[in-house]
């Protein structure tokens, strides 16, 4: 049930781009993306609904391919503040929510 | 707007003892979630309430964990008796209505260490 994220970890230099993928073995109603910094609670980034729409949030955007049961998070021109662990969250039935395995992102100067 | 409140922030107990965590969601939020996050893993949903009714508790170890949300506002999660593997951060989150289009707002969490 738990969606699988890739890569598990990535290190970037400031200004570089990154893509984080989230794959589910089951059909999805929606995909959520959260970022969690060490020792803190997860913070909401965005929600994507069925329909393959892409959403944007400053330099962070995401897509959702419901046929492939996948979502991707795009971080462009990364900043130091982007460091943290990124989790996708998938809603299978409208009432069952599973967080993904997580991707650790480190941005270095 | 006040965020999700949780207490205590830290708790250390010995195995076989009992422990309770408290959560007060954002005012007006109908849905409340309890998650368990083991170090290095993603949060795992334990139970989801819609007002004071349970929507999903399929991953709650019911032989030792219990939760209630009386009056549809604040909630308590209890572990009795605790095991070593229960050491984790317990996160509470709330959303306005619930369902697949809602943002979840998380509290600071309670760090539990079972010795």
mmCIF file with all atom_site columns, C-alpha atoms in Angstrom:
data_model
loop_
_atom_site.group_PDB
_atom_site.id
_atom_site.type_symbol
_atom_site.label_atom_id
_atom_site.label_alt_id
_atom_site.label_comp_id
_atom_site.label_asym_id
_atom_site.label_entity_id
_atom_site.label_seq_id
_atom_site.pdbx_PDB_ins_code
_atom_site.Cartn_x
_atom_site.Cartn_y
_atom_site.Cartn_z
_atom_site.occupancy
_atom_site.B_iso_or_equiv
_atom_site.pdbx_formal_charge
_atom_site.auth_seq_id
_atom_site.auth_comp_id
_atom_site.auth_asym_id
_atom_site.auth_atom_id
_atom_site.pdbx_PDB_model_num
ATOM 1   C CA . UNK A 1 1   ? 0.000   0.000  0.000   1.00 0.00 ? 1   UNK A CA 1
ATOM 2   C CA . UNK A 1 2   ? 2.861   2.363  0.761   1.00 0.00 ? 2   UNK A CA 1
ATOM 3   C CA . UNK A 1 3   ? 3.988   4.285  -2.319  1.00 0.00 ? 3   UNK A CA 1
ATOM 4   C CA . UNK A 1 4   ? 7.642   3.981  -3.284  1.00 0.00 ? 4   UNK A CA 1
ATOM 5   C CA . UNK A 1 5   ? 9.737   7.075  -3.827  1.00 0.00 ? 5   UNK A CA 1
ATOM 6   C CA . UNK A 1 6   ? 12.919  7.486  -5.834  1.00 0.00 ? 6   UNK A CA 1
ATOM 7   C CA . UNK A 1 7   ? 15.633  8.409  -5.399  1.00 0.00 ? 7   UNK A CA 1
ATOM 8   C CA . UNK A 1 8   ? 16.061  7.650  -1.706  1.00 0.00 ? 8   UNK A CA 1
ATOM 9   C CA . UNK A 1 9   ? 18.537  10.486 -1.330  1.00 0.00 ? 9   UNK A CA 1
ATOM 10  C CA . UNK A 1 10  ? 19.969  13.256 -3.470  1.00 0.00 ? 10  UNK A CA 1
ATOM 11  C CA . UNK A 1 11  ? 22.574  15.946 -2.936  1.00 0.00 ? 11  UNK A CA 1
ATOM 12  C CA . UNK A 1 12  ? 22.408  19.125 -4.995  1.00 0.00 ? 12  UNK A CA 1
ATOM 13  C CA . UNK A 1 13  ? 24.357  22.311 -5.274  1.00 0.00 ? 13  UNK A CA 1
ATOM 14  C CA . UNK A 1 14  ? 22.428  25.553 -5.009  1.00 0.00 ? 14  UNK A CA 1
ATOM 15  C CA . UNK A 1 15  ? 20.800  26.387 -8.317  1.00 0.00 ? 15  UNK A CA 1
ATOM 16  C CA . UNK A 1 16  ? 20.575  22.793 -9.557  1.00 0.00 ? 16  UNK A CA 1
ATOM 17  C CA . UNK A 1 17  ? 17.326  21.019 -10.369 1.00 0.00 ? 17  UNK A CA 1
ATOM 18  C CA . UNK A 1 18  ? 15.918  17.781 -8.968  1.00 0.00 ? 18  UNK A CA 1
ATOM 19  C CA . UNK A 1 19  ? 13.058  15.398 -9.653  1.00 0.00 ? 19  UNK A CA 1
ATOM 20  C CA . UNK A 1 20  ? 11.496  13.148 -7.033  1.00 0.00 ? 20  UNK A CA 1
ATOM 21  C CA . UNK A 1 21  ? 9.221   10.331 -8.125  1.00 0.00 ? 21  UNK A CA 1
ATOM 22  C CA . UNK A 1 22  ? 6.389   8.595  -6.308  1.00 0.00 ? 22  UNK A CA 1
ATOM 23  C CA . UNK A 1 23  ? 4.886   5.335  -7.548  1.00 0.00 ? 23  UNK A CA 1
ATOM 24  C CA . UNK A 1 24  ? 1.890   3.436  -6.282  1.00 0.00 ? 24  UNK A CA 1
ATOM 25  C CA . UNK A 1 25  ? 0.780   -0.121 -6.984  1.00 0.00 ? 25  UNK A CA 1
ATOM 26  C CA . UNK A 1 26  ? -2.852  0.924  -6.618  1.00 0.00 ? 26  UNK A CA 1
ATOM 27  C CA . UNK A 1 27  ? -5.076  3.462  -8.312  1.00 0.00 ? 27  UNK A CA 1
ATOM 28  C CA . UNK A 1 28  ? -4.948  6.863  -6.740  1.00 0.00 ? 28  UNK A CA 1
ATOM 29  C CA . UNK A 1 29  ? -7.550  9.476  -6.002  1.00 0.00 ? 29  UNK A CA 1
ATOM 30  C CA . UNK A 1 30  ? -4.978  12.130 -5.258  1.00 0.00 ? 30  UNK A CA 1
ATOM 31  C CA . UNK A 1 31  ? -1.351  12.747 -4.399  1.00 0.00 ? 31  UNK A CA 1
ATOM 32  C CA . UNK A 1 32  ? -0.074  15.055 -1.708  1.00 0.00 ? 32  UNK A CA 1
ATOM 33  C CA . UNK A 1 33  ? 3.486   16.333 -1.305  1.00 0.00 ? 33  UNK A CA 1
ATOM 34  C CA . UNK A 1 34  ? 5.013   17.314 2.026   1.00 0.00 ? 34  UNK A CA 1
ATOM 35  C CA . UNK A 1 35  ? 8.459   18.430 3.152   1.00 0.00 ? 35  UNK A CA 1
ATOM 36  C CA . UNK A 1 36  ? 9.817   17.578 6.569   1.00 0.00 ? 36  UNK A CA 1
ATOM 37  C CA . UNK A 1 37  ? 12.887  19.182 8.067   1.00 0.00 ? 37  UNK A CA 1
ATOM 38  C CA . UNK A 1 38  ? 14.867  17.339 10.699  1.00 0.00 ? 38  UNK A CA 1
ATOM 39  C CA . UNK A 1 39  ? 13.054  17.282 14.019  1.00 0.00 ? 39  UNK A CA 1
ATOM 40  C CA . UNK A 1 40  ? 10.018  19.104 12.660  1.00 0.00 ? 40  UNK A CA 1
ATOM 41  C CA . UNK A 1 41  ? 6.554   18.111 11.513  1.00 0.00 ? 41  UNK A CA 1
ATOM 42  C CA . UNK A 1 42  ? 5.747   17.657 7.812   1.00 0.00 ? 42  UNK A CA 1
ATOM 43  C CA . UNK A 1 43  ? 4.669   20.804 5.994   1.00 0.00 ? 43  UNK A CA 1
ATOM 44  C CA . UNK A 1 44  ? 2.228   20.761 3.103   1.00 0.00 ? 44  UNK A CA 1
ATOM 45  C CA . UNK A 1 45  ? 3.491   21.642 -0.367  1.00 0.00 ? 45  UNK A CA 1
ATOM 46  C CA . UNK A 1 46  ? 0.664   20.758 -2.745  1.00 0.00 ? 46  UNK A CA 1
ATOM 47  C CA . UNK A 1 47  ? -2.136  18.377 -3.676  1.00 0.00 ? 47  UNK A CA 1
ATOM 48  C CA . UNK A 1 48  ? -2.762  16.937 -7.119  1.00 0.00 ? 48  UNK A CA 1
ATOM 49  C CA . UNK A 1 49  ? -6.039  15.396 -8.161  1.00 0.00 ? 49  UNK A CA 1
ATOM 50  C CA . UNK A 1 50  ? -6.950  12.887 -10.849 1.00 0.00 ? 50  UNK A CA 1
ATOM 51  C CA . UNK A 1 51  ? -6.666  14.350 -14.350 1.00 0.00 ? 51  UNK A CA 1
ATOM 52  C CA . UNK A 1 52  ? -2.914  14.574 -14.838 1.00 0.00 ? 52  UNK A CA 1
ATOM 53  C CA . UNK A 1 53  ? -2.805  18.240 -13.958 1.00 0.00 ? 53  UNK A CA 1
ATOM 54  C CA . UNK A 1 54  ? 0.412   19.906 -13.031 1.00 0.00 ? 54  UNK A CA 1
ATOM 55  C CA . UNK A 1 55  ? 0.577   22.343 -10.176 1.00 0.00 ? 55  UNK A CA 1
ATOM 56  C CA . UNK A 1 56  ? 3.153   24.959 -9.386  1.00 0.00 ? 56  UNK A CA 1
ATOM 57  C CA . UNK A 1 57  ? 4.340   26.577 -6.209  1.00 0.00 ? 57  UNK A CA 1
ATOM 58  C CA . UNK A 1 58  ? 7.161   29.104 -6.693  1.00 0.00 ? 58  UNK A CA 1
ATOM 59  C CA . UNK A 1 59  ? 10.001  26.997 -8.069  1.00 0.00 ? 59  UNK A CA 1
ATOM 60  C CA . UNK A 1 60  ? 8.440   23.728 -6.961  1.00 0.00 ? 60  UNK A CA 1
ATOM 61  C CA . UNK A 1 61  ? 5.912   22.009 -9.193  1.00 0.00 ? 61  UNK A CA 1
ATOM 62  C CA . UNK A 1 62  ? 4.460   18.540 -9.554  1.00 0.00 ? 62  UNK A CA 1
ATOM 63  C CA . UNK A 1 63  ? 2.643   16.327 -12.005 1.00 0.00 ? 63  UNK A CA 1
ATOM 64  C CA . UNK A 1 64  ? 0.272   13.407 -11.547 1.00 0.00 ? 64  UNK A CA 1
ATOM 65  C CA . UNK A 1 65  ? -0.148  10.639 -14.100 1.00 0.00 ? 65  UNK A CA 1
ATOM 66  C CA . UNK A 1 66  ? -3.119  8.653  -12.875 1.00 0.00 ? 66  UNK A CA 1
ATOM 67  C CA . UNK A 1 67  ? -2.804  5.984  -15.557 1.00 0.00 ? 67  UNK A CA 1
ATOM 68  C CA . UNK A 1 68  ? 0.719   5.195  -14.461 1.00 0.00 ? 68  UNK A CA 1
ATOM 69  C CA . UNK A 1 69  ? -0.198  5.751  -10.814 1.00 0.00 ? 69  UNK A CA 1
ATOM 70  C CA . UNK A 1 70  ? 2.785   8.043  -10.488 1.00 0.00 ? 70  UNK A CA 1
ATOM 71  C CA . UNK A 1 71  ? 3.573   11.549 -9.416  1.00 0.00 ? 71  UNK A CA 1
ATOM 72  C CA . UNK A 1 72  ? 6.733   13.600 -9.782  1.00 0.00 ? 72  UNK A CA 1
ATOM 73  C CA . UNK A 1 73  ? 7.906   16.614 -7.827  1.00 0.00 ? 73  UNK A CA 1
ATOM 74  C CA . UNK A 1 74  ? 10.130  19.093 -9.649  1.00 0.00 ? 74  UNK A CA 1
ATOM 75  C CA . UNK A 1 75  ? 12.447  21.433 -7.801  1.00 0.00 ? 75  UNK A CA 1
ATOM 76  C CA . UNK A 1 76  ? 14.134  24.022 -9.962  1.00 0.00 ? 76  UNK A CA 1
ATOM 77  C CA . UNK A 1 77  ? 17.018  26.334 -9.093  1.00 0.00 ? 77  UNK A CA 1
ATOM 78  C CA . UNK A 1 78  ? 17.244  24.736 -5.663  1.00 0.00 ? 78  UNK A CA 1
ATOM 79  C CA . UNK A 1 79  ? 17.890  26.844 -2.580  1.00 0.00 ? 79  UNK A CA 1
ATOM 80  C CA . UNK A 1 80  ? 19.452  25.883 0.732   1.00 0.00 ? 80  UNK A CA 1
ATOM 81  C CA . UNK A 1 81  ? 15.997  26.092 2.302   1.00 0.00 ? 81  UNK A CA 1
ATOM 82  C CA . UNK A 1 82  ? 14.816  23.208 0.119   1.00 0.00 ? 82  UNK A CA 1
ATOM 83  C CA . UNK A 1 83  ? 16.818  20.728 2.169   1.00 0.00 ? 83  UNK A CA 1
ATOM 84  C CA . UNK A 1 84  ? 14.728  18.185 3.992   1.00 0.00 ? 84  UNK A CA 1
ATOM 85  C CA . UNK A 1 85  ? 12.911  14.918 3.451   1.00 0.00 ? 85  UNK A CA 1
ATOM 86  C CA . UNK A 1 86  ? 10.145  14.934 0.875   1.00 0.00 ? 86  UNK A CA 1
ATOM 87  C CA . UNK A 1 87  ? 7.187   12.625 1.233   1.00 0.00 ? 87  UNK A CA 1
ATOM 88  C CA . UNK A 1 88  ? 4.413   11.930 -1.171  1.00 0.00 ? 88  UNK A CA 1
ATOM 89  C CA . UNK A 1 89  ? 1.106   10.942 0.334   1.00 0.00 ? 89  UNK A CA 1
ATOM 90  C CA . UNK A 1 90  ? -1.416  8.928  -1.593  1.00 0.00 ? 90  UNK A CA 1
ATOM 91  C CA . UNK A 1 91  ? -5.127  8.664  -1.131  1.00 0.00 ? 91  UNK A CA 1
ATOM 92  C CA . UNK A 1 92  ? -6.374  5.314  -2.380  1.00 0.00 ? 92  UNK A CA 1
ATOM 93  C CA . UNK A 1 93  ? -10.069 5.407  -1.710  1.00 0.00 ? 93  UNK A CA 1
ATOM 94  C CA . UNK A 1 94  ? -10.827 8.854  -0.425  1.00 0.00 ? 94  UNK A CA 1
ATOM 95  C CA . UNK A 1 95  ? -10.394 7.604  3.112   1.00 0.00 ? 95  UNK A CA 1
ATOM 96  C CA . UNK A 1 96  ? -7.103  5.692  3.199   1.00 0.00 ? 96  UNK A CA 1
ATOM 97  C CA . UNK A 1 97  ? -3.950  7.750  3.256   1.00 0.00 ? 97  UNK A CA 1
ATOM 98  C CA . UNK A 1 98  ? -0.394  6.427  2.956   1.00 0.00 ? 98  UNK A CA 1
ATOM 99  C CA . UNK A 1 99  ? 2.851   8.357  3.080   1.00 0.00 ? 99  UNK A CA 1
ATOM 100 C CA . UNK A 1 100 ? 5.674   7.278  0.780   1.00 0.00 ? 100 UNK A CA 1
ATOM 101 C CA . UNK A 1 101 ? 9.111   5.989  1.684   1.00 0.00 ? 101 UNK A CA 1
ATOM 102 C CA . UNK A 1 102 ? 10.656  9.451  1.597   1.00 0.00 ? 102 UNK A CA 1
ATOM 103 C CA . UNK A 1 103 ? 13.440  11.188 -0.317  1.00 0.00 ? 103 UNK A CA 1
ATOM 104 C CA . UNK A 1 104 ? 16.190  12.998 1.541   1.00 0.00 ? 104 UNK A CA 1
ATOM 105 C CA . UNK A 1 105 ? 17.258  16.144 -0.289  1.00 0.00 ? 105 UNK A CA 1
ATOM 106 C CA . UNK A 1 106 ? 20.369  18.061 0.701   1.00 0.00 ? 106 UNK A CA 1
ATOM 107 C CA . UNK A 1 107 ? 21.281  21.335 -0.961  1.00 0.00 ? 107 UNK A CA 1
ATOM 108 C CA . UNK A 1 108 ? 24.854  22.500 -0.468  1.00 0.00 ? 108 UNK A CA 1
ATOM 109 C CA . UNK A 1 109 ? 26.364  25.904 -1.254  1.00 0.00 ? 109 UNK A CA 1
ATOM 110 C CA . UNK B 2 1   ? -4.843  31.112 13.731  1.00 0.00 ? 1   UNK B CA 1
ATOM 111 C CA . UNK B 2 2   ? -3.545  28.658 16.322  1.00 0.00 ? 2   UNK B CA 1
ATOM 112 C CA . UNK B 2 3   ? -2.039  25.472 14.963  1.00 0.00 ? 3   UNK B CA 1
ATOM 113 C CA . UNK B 2 4   ? -2.436  21.881 16.044  1.00 0.00 ? 4   UNK B CA 1
ATOM 114 C CA . UNK B 2 5   ? -1.396  21.458 19.658  1.00 0.00 ? 5   UNK B CA 1
ATOM 115 C CA . UNK B 2 6   ? 0.082   18.280 21.108  1.00 0.00 ? 6   UNK B CA 1
ATOM 116 C CA . UNK B 2 7   ? 1.287   17.273 24.528  1.00 0.00 ? 7   UNK B CA 1
ATOM 117 C CA . UNK B 2 8   ? 3.525   16.118 25.961  1.00 0.00 ? 8   UNK B CA 1
ATOM 118 C CA . UNK B 2 9   ? 6.367   16.914 23.579  1.00 0.00 ? 9   UNK B CA 1
ATOM 119 C CA . UNK B 2 10  ? 8.594   14.191 24.979  1.00 0.00 ? 10  UNK B CA 1
ATOM 120 C CA . UNK B 2 11  ? 7.931   11.068 26.985  1.00 0.00 ? 11  UNK B CA 1
ATOM 121 C CA . UNK B 2 12  ? 10.217  8.325  28.268  1.00 0.00 ? 12  UNK B CA 1
ATOM 122 C CA . UNK B 2 13  ? 8.664   5.184  29.724  1.00 0.00 ? 13  UNK B CA 1
ATOM 123 C CA . UNK B 2 14  ? 9.656   1.606  30.385  1.00 0.00 ? 14  UNK B CA 1
ATOM 124 C CA . UNK B 2 15  ? 8.205   -1.261 28.403  1.00 0.00 ? 15  UNK B CA 1
ATOM 125 C CA . UNK B 2 16  ? 4.886   -2.583 29.627  1.00 0.00 ? 16  UNK B CA 1
ATOM 126 C CA . UNK B 2 17  ? 3.947   0.829  31.022  1.00 0.00 ? 17  UNK B CA 1
ATOM 127 C CA . UNK B 2 18  ? 1.073   2.814  29.587  1.00 0.00 ? 18  UNK B CA 1
ATOM 128 C CA . UNK B 2 19  ? 1.178   6.266  28.019  1.00 0.00 ? 19  UNK B CA 1
ATOM 129 C CA . UNK B 2 20  ? -1.301  8.760  26.612  1.00 0.00 ? 20  UNK B CA 1
ATOM 130 C CA . UNK B 2 21  ? -0.914  11.568 24.114  1.00 0.00 ? 21  UNK B CA 1
ATOM 131 C CA . UNK B 2 22  ? -3.219  14.494 23.650  1.00 0.00 ? 22  UNK B CA 1
ATOM 132 C CA . UNK B 2 23  ? -4.050  16.487 20.526  1.00 0.00 ? 23  UNK B CA 1
ATOM 133 C CA . UNK B 2 24  ? -6.105  19.619 19.991  1.00 0.00 ? 24  UNK B CA 1
ATOM 134 C CA . UNK B 2 25  ? -6.759  20.289 16.287  1.00 0.00 ? 25  UNK B CA 1
ATOM 135 C CA . UNK B 2 26  ? -7.174  23.618 14.563  1.00 0.00 ? 26  UNK B CA 1
ATOM 136 C CA . UNK B 2 27  ? -10.488 25.140 15.532  1.00 0.00 ? 27  UNK B CA 1
ATOM 137 C CA . UNK B 2 28  ? -13.251 24.084 13.175  1.00 0.00 ? 28  UNK B CA 1
ATOM 138 C CA . UNK B 2 29  ? -11.353 21.189 11.634  1.00 0.00 ? 29  UNK B CA 1
ATOM 139 C CA . UNK B 2 30  ? -13.590 18.163 11.401  1.00 0.00 ? 30  UNK B CA 1
ATOM 140 C CA . UNK B 2 31  ? -10.958 15.574 10.546  1.00 0.00 ? 31  UNK B CA 1
ATOM 141 C CA . UNK B 2 32  ? -8.201  14.465 12.887  1.00 0.00 ? 32  UNK B CA 1
ATOM 142 C CA . UNK B 2 33  ? -5.375  12.047 12.127  1.00 0.00 ? 33  UNK B CA 1
ATOM 143 C CA . UNK B 2 34  ? -2.885  10.223 14.327  1.00 0.00 ? 34  UNK B CA 1
ATOM 144 C CA . UNK B 2 35  ? 0.363   9.082  12.713  1.00 0.00 ? 35  UNK B CA 1
ATOM 145 C CA . UNK B 2 36  ? 3.298   7.066  13.975  1.00 0.00 ? 36  UNK B CA 1
ATOM 146 C CA . UNK B 2 37  ? 6.680   8.020  12.515  1.00 0.00 ? 37  UNK B CA 1
ATOM 147 C CA . UNK B 2 38  ? 9.578   5.711  13.265  1.00 0.00 ? 38  UNK B CA 1
ATOM 148 C CA . UNK B 2 39  ? 13.018  7.220  12.773  1.00 0.00 ? 39  UNK B CA 1
ATOM 149 C CA . UNK B 2 40  ? 13.972  7.264  9.096   1.00 0.00 ? 40  UNK B CA 1
ATOM 150 C CA . UNK B 2 41  ? 10.525  6.316  7.854   1.00 0.00 ? 41  UNK B CA 1
ATOM 151 C CA . UNK B 2 42  ? 7.482   8.107  6.574   1.00 0.00 ? 42  UNK B CA 1
ATOM 152 C CA . UNK B 2 43  ? 4.510   8.720  8.849   1.00 0.00 ? 43  UNK B CA 1
ATOM 153 C CA . UNK B 2 44  ? 2.114   5.792  9.126   1.00 0.00 ? 44  UNK B CA 1
ATOM 154 C CA . UNK B 2 45  ? -1.555  6.570  9.587   1.00 0.00 ? 45  UNK B CA 1
ATOM 155 C CA . UNK B 2 46  ? -2.884  4.949  12.749  1.00 0.00 ? 46  UNK B CA 1
ATOM 156 C CA . UNK B 2 47  ? -6.397  6.343  12.874  1.00 0.00 ? 47  UNK B CA 1
ATOM 157 C CA . UNK B 2 48  ? -8.521  8.973  11.167  1.00 0.00 ? 48  UNK B CA 1
ATOM 158 C CA . UNK B 2 49  ? -11.552 10.596 12.772  1.00 0.00 ? 49  UNK B CA 1
ATOM 159 C CA . UNK B 2 50  ? -14.289 12.542 11.063  1.00 0.00 ? 50  UNK B CA 1
ATOM 160 C CA . UNK B 2 51  ? -15.832 14.553 13.895  1.00 0.00 ? 51  UNK B CA 1
ATOM 161 C CA . UNK B 2 52  ? -16.105 11.892 16.595  1.00 0.00 ? 52  UNK B CA 1
ATOM 162 C CA . UNK B 2 53  ? -16.487 8.920  14.260  1.00 0.00 ? 53  UNK B CA 1
ATOM 163 C CA . UNK B 2 54  ? -13.679 6.657  13.053  1.00 0.00 ? 54  UNK B CA 1
ATOM 164 C CA . UNK B 2 55  ? -13.081 6.748  9.286   1.00 0.00 ? 55  UNK B CA 1
ATOM 165 C CA . UNK B 2 56  ? -10.048 4.467  9.109   1.00 0.00 ? 56  UNK B CA 1
ATOM 166 C CA . UNK B 2 57  ? -8.201  2.534  11.796  1.00 0.00 ? 57  UNK B CA 1
ATOM 167 C CA . UNK B 2 58  ? -6.938  -0.319 9.664   1.00 0.00 ? 58  UNK B CA 1
ATOM 168 C CA . UNK B 2 59  ? -3.305  0.198  10.723  1.00 0.00 ? 59  UNK B CA 1
ATOM 169 C CA . UNK B 2 60  ? -3.955  0.714  14.420  1.00 0.00 ? 60  UNK B CA 1
ATOM 170 C CA . UNK B 2 61  ? -2.619  -2.177 16.568  1.00 0.00 ? 61  UNK B CA 1
ATOM 171 C CA . UNK B 2 62  ? -5.828  -2.531 18.470  1.00 0.00 ? 62  UNK B CA 1
ATOM 172 C CA . UNK B 2 63  ? -4.486  -4.984 21.031  1.00 0.00 ? 63  UNK B CA 1
ATOM 173 C CA . UNK B 2 64  ? -2.444  -2.176 22.600  1.00 0.00 ? 64  UNK B CA 1
ATOM 174 C CA . UNK B 2 65  ? -3.404  1.116  20.986  1.00 0.00 ? 65  UNK B CA 1
ATOM 175 C CA . UNK B 2 66  ? -6.650  2.977  21.477  1.00 0.00 ? 66  UNK B CA 1
ATOM 176 C CA . UNK B 2 67  ? -7.843  6.415  20.509  1.00 0.00 ? 67  UNK B CA 1
ATOM 177 C CA . UNK B 2 68  ? -10.884 8.498  21.138  1.00 0.00 ? 68  UNK B CA 1
ATOM 178 C CA . UNK B 2 69  ? -12.200 11.847 20.053  1.00 0.00 ? 69  UNK B CA 1
ATOM 179 C CA . UNK B 2 70  ? -14.972 12.765 22.388  1.00 0.00 ? 70  UNK B CA 1
ATOM 180 C CA . UNK B 2 71  ? -17.194 15.662 21.337  1.00 0.00 ? 71  UNK B CA 1
ATOM 181 C CA . UNK B 2 72  ? -15.426 15.791 17.980  1.00 0.00 ? 72  UNK B CA 1
ATOM 182 C CA . UNK B 2 73  ? -12.714 18.184 19.083  1.00 0.00 ? 73  UNK B CA 1
ATOM 183 C CA . UNK B 2 74  ? -9.584  17.076 20.909  1.00 0.00 ? 74  UNK B CA 1
ATOM 184 C CA . UNK B 2 75  ? -8.318  13.528 20.903  1.00 0.00 ? 75  UNK B CA 1
ATOM 185 C CA . UNK B 2 76  ? -6.311  11.116 23.030  1.00 0.00 ? 76  UNK B CA 1
ATOM 186 C CA . UNK B 2 77  ? -4.120  8.259  21.809  1.00 0.00 ? 77  UNK B CA 1
ATOM 187 C CA . UNK B 2 78  ? -3.188  5.608  24.354  1.00 0.00 ? 78  UNK B CA 1
ATOM 188 C CA . UNK B 2 79  ? -0.685  2.775  24.325  1.00 0.00 ? 79  UNK B CA 1
ATOM 189 C CA . UNK B 2 80  ? -1.090  0.020  26.895  1.00 0.00 ? 80  UNK B CA 1
ATOM 190 C CA . UNK B 2 81  ? 1.213   -1.805 27.396  1.00 0.00 ? 81  UNK B CA 1
ATOM 191 C CA . UNK B 2 82  ? 4.074   -0.174 25.506  1.00 0.00 ? 82  UNK B CA 1
ATOM 192 C CA . UNK B 2 83  ? 6.700   -2.185 23.648  1.00 0.00 ? 83  UNK B CA 1
ATOM 193 C CA . UNK B 2 84  ? 10.204  -1.204 22.625  1.00 0.00 ? 84  UNK B CA 1
ATOM 194 C CA . UNK B 2 85  ? 9.125   -0.955 18.988  1.00 0.00 ? 85  UNK B CA 1
ATOM 195 C CA . UNK B 2 86  ? 6.611   1.758  19.887  1.00 0.00 ? 86  UNK B CA 1
ATOM 196 C CA . UNK B 2 87  ? 9.482   4.230  20.191  1.00 0.00 ? 87  UNK B CA 1
ATOM 197 C CA . UNK B 2 88  ? 8.620   6.850  17.593  1.00 0.00 ? 88  UNK B CA 1
ATOM 198 C CA . UNK B 2 89  ? 7.242   10.313 17.044  1.00 0.00 ? 89  UNK B CA 1
ATOM 199 C CA . UNK B 2 90  ? 3.467   10.446 17.250  1.00 0.00 ? 90  UNK B CA 1
ATOM 200 C CA . UNK B 2 91  ? 2.074   13.136 14.999  1.00 0.00 ? 91  UNK B CA 1
ATOM 201 C CA . UNK B 2 92  ? -1.397  14.561 15.088  1.00 0.00 ? 92  UNK B CA 1
ATOM 202 C CA . UNK B 2 93  ? -2.814  16.355 12.069  1.00 0.00 ? 93  UNK B CA 1
ATOM 203 C CA . UNK B 2 94  ? -6.106  17.959 11.215  1.00 0.00 ? 94  UNK B CA 1
ATOM 204 C CA . UNK B 2 95  ? -7.931  19.062 8.112   1.00 0.00 ? 95  UNK B CA 1
ATOM 205 C CA . UNK B 2 96  ? -10.984 21.196 7.576   1.00 0.00 ? 96  UNK B CA 1
ATOM 206 C CA . UNK B 2 97  ? -13.303 18.584 6.195   1.00 0.00 ? 97  UNK B CA 1
ATOM 207 C CA . UNK B 2 98  ? -11.286 15.518 5.197   1.00 0.00 ? 98  UNK B CA 1
ATOM 208 C CA . UNK B 2 99  ? -11.174 13.455 2.062   1.00 0.00 ? 99  UNK B CA 1
ATOM 209 C CA . UNK B 2 100 ? -8.696  13.563 -0.756  1.00 0.00 ? 100 UNK B CA 1
ATOM 210 C CA . UNK B 2 101 ? -8.618  17.292 -1.445  1.00 0.00 ? 101 UNK B CA 1
ATOM 211 C CA . UNK B 2 102 ? -7.678  18.509 1.972   1.00 0.00 ? 102 UNK B CA 1
ATOM 212 C CA . UNK B 2 103 ? -4.414  19.856 3.287   1.00 0.00 ? 103 UNK B CA 1
ATOM 213 C CA . UNK B 2 104 ? -3.342  18.230 6.511   1.00 0.00 ? 104 UNK B CA 1
ATOM 214 C CA . UNK B 2 105 ? -1.853  20.522 9.155   1.00 0.00 ? 105 UNK B CA 1
ATOM 215 C CA . UNK B 2 106 ? 0.523   18.789 11.512  1.00 0.00 ? 106 UNK B CA 1
ATOM 216 C CA . UNK B 2 107 ? 1.273   19.396 15.145  1.00 0.00 ? 107 UNK B CA 1
ATOM 217 C CA . UNK B 2 108 ? 4.830   19.360 16.538  1.00 0.00 ? 108 UNK B CA 1
ATOM 218 C CA . UNK B 2 109 ? 4.575   15.705 17.568  1.00 0.00 ? 109 UNK B CA 1
ATOM 219 C CA . UNK B 2 110 ? 5.273   13.731 20.712  1.00 0.00 ? 110 UNK B CA 1
ATOM 220 C CA . UNK B 2 111 ? 8.595   11.894 20.864  1.00 0.00 ? 111 UNK B CA 1
ATOM 221 C CA . UNK B 2 112 ? 8.182   8.603  22.721  1.00 0.00 ? 112 UNK B CA 1
ATOM 222 C CA . UNK B 2 113 ? 11.103  6.532  23.924  1.00 0.00 ? 113 UNK B CA 1
ATOM 223 C CA . UNK B 2 114 ? 10.345  3.114  25.376  1.00 0.00 ? 114 UNK B CA 1
ATOM 224 C CA . UNK B 2 115 ? 13.180  1.597  27.418  1.00 0.00 ? 115 UNK B CA 1
#
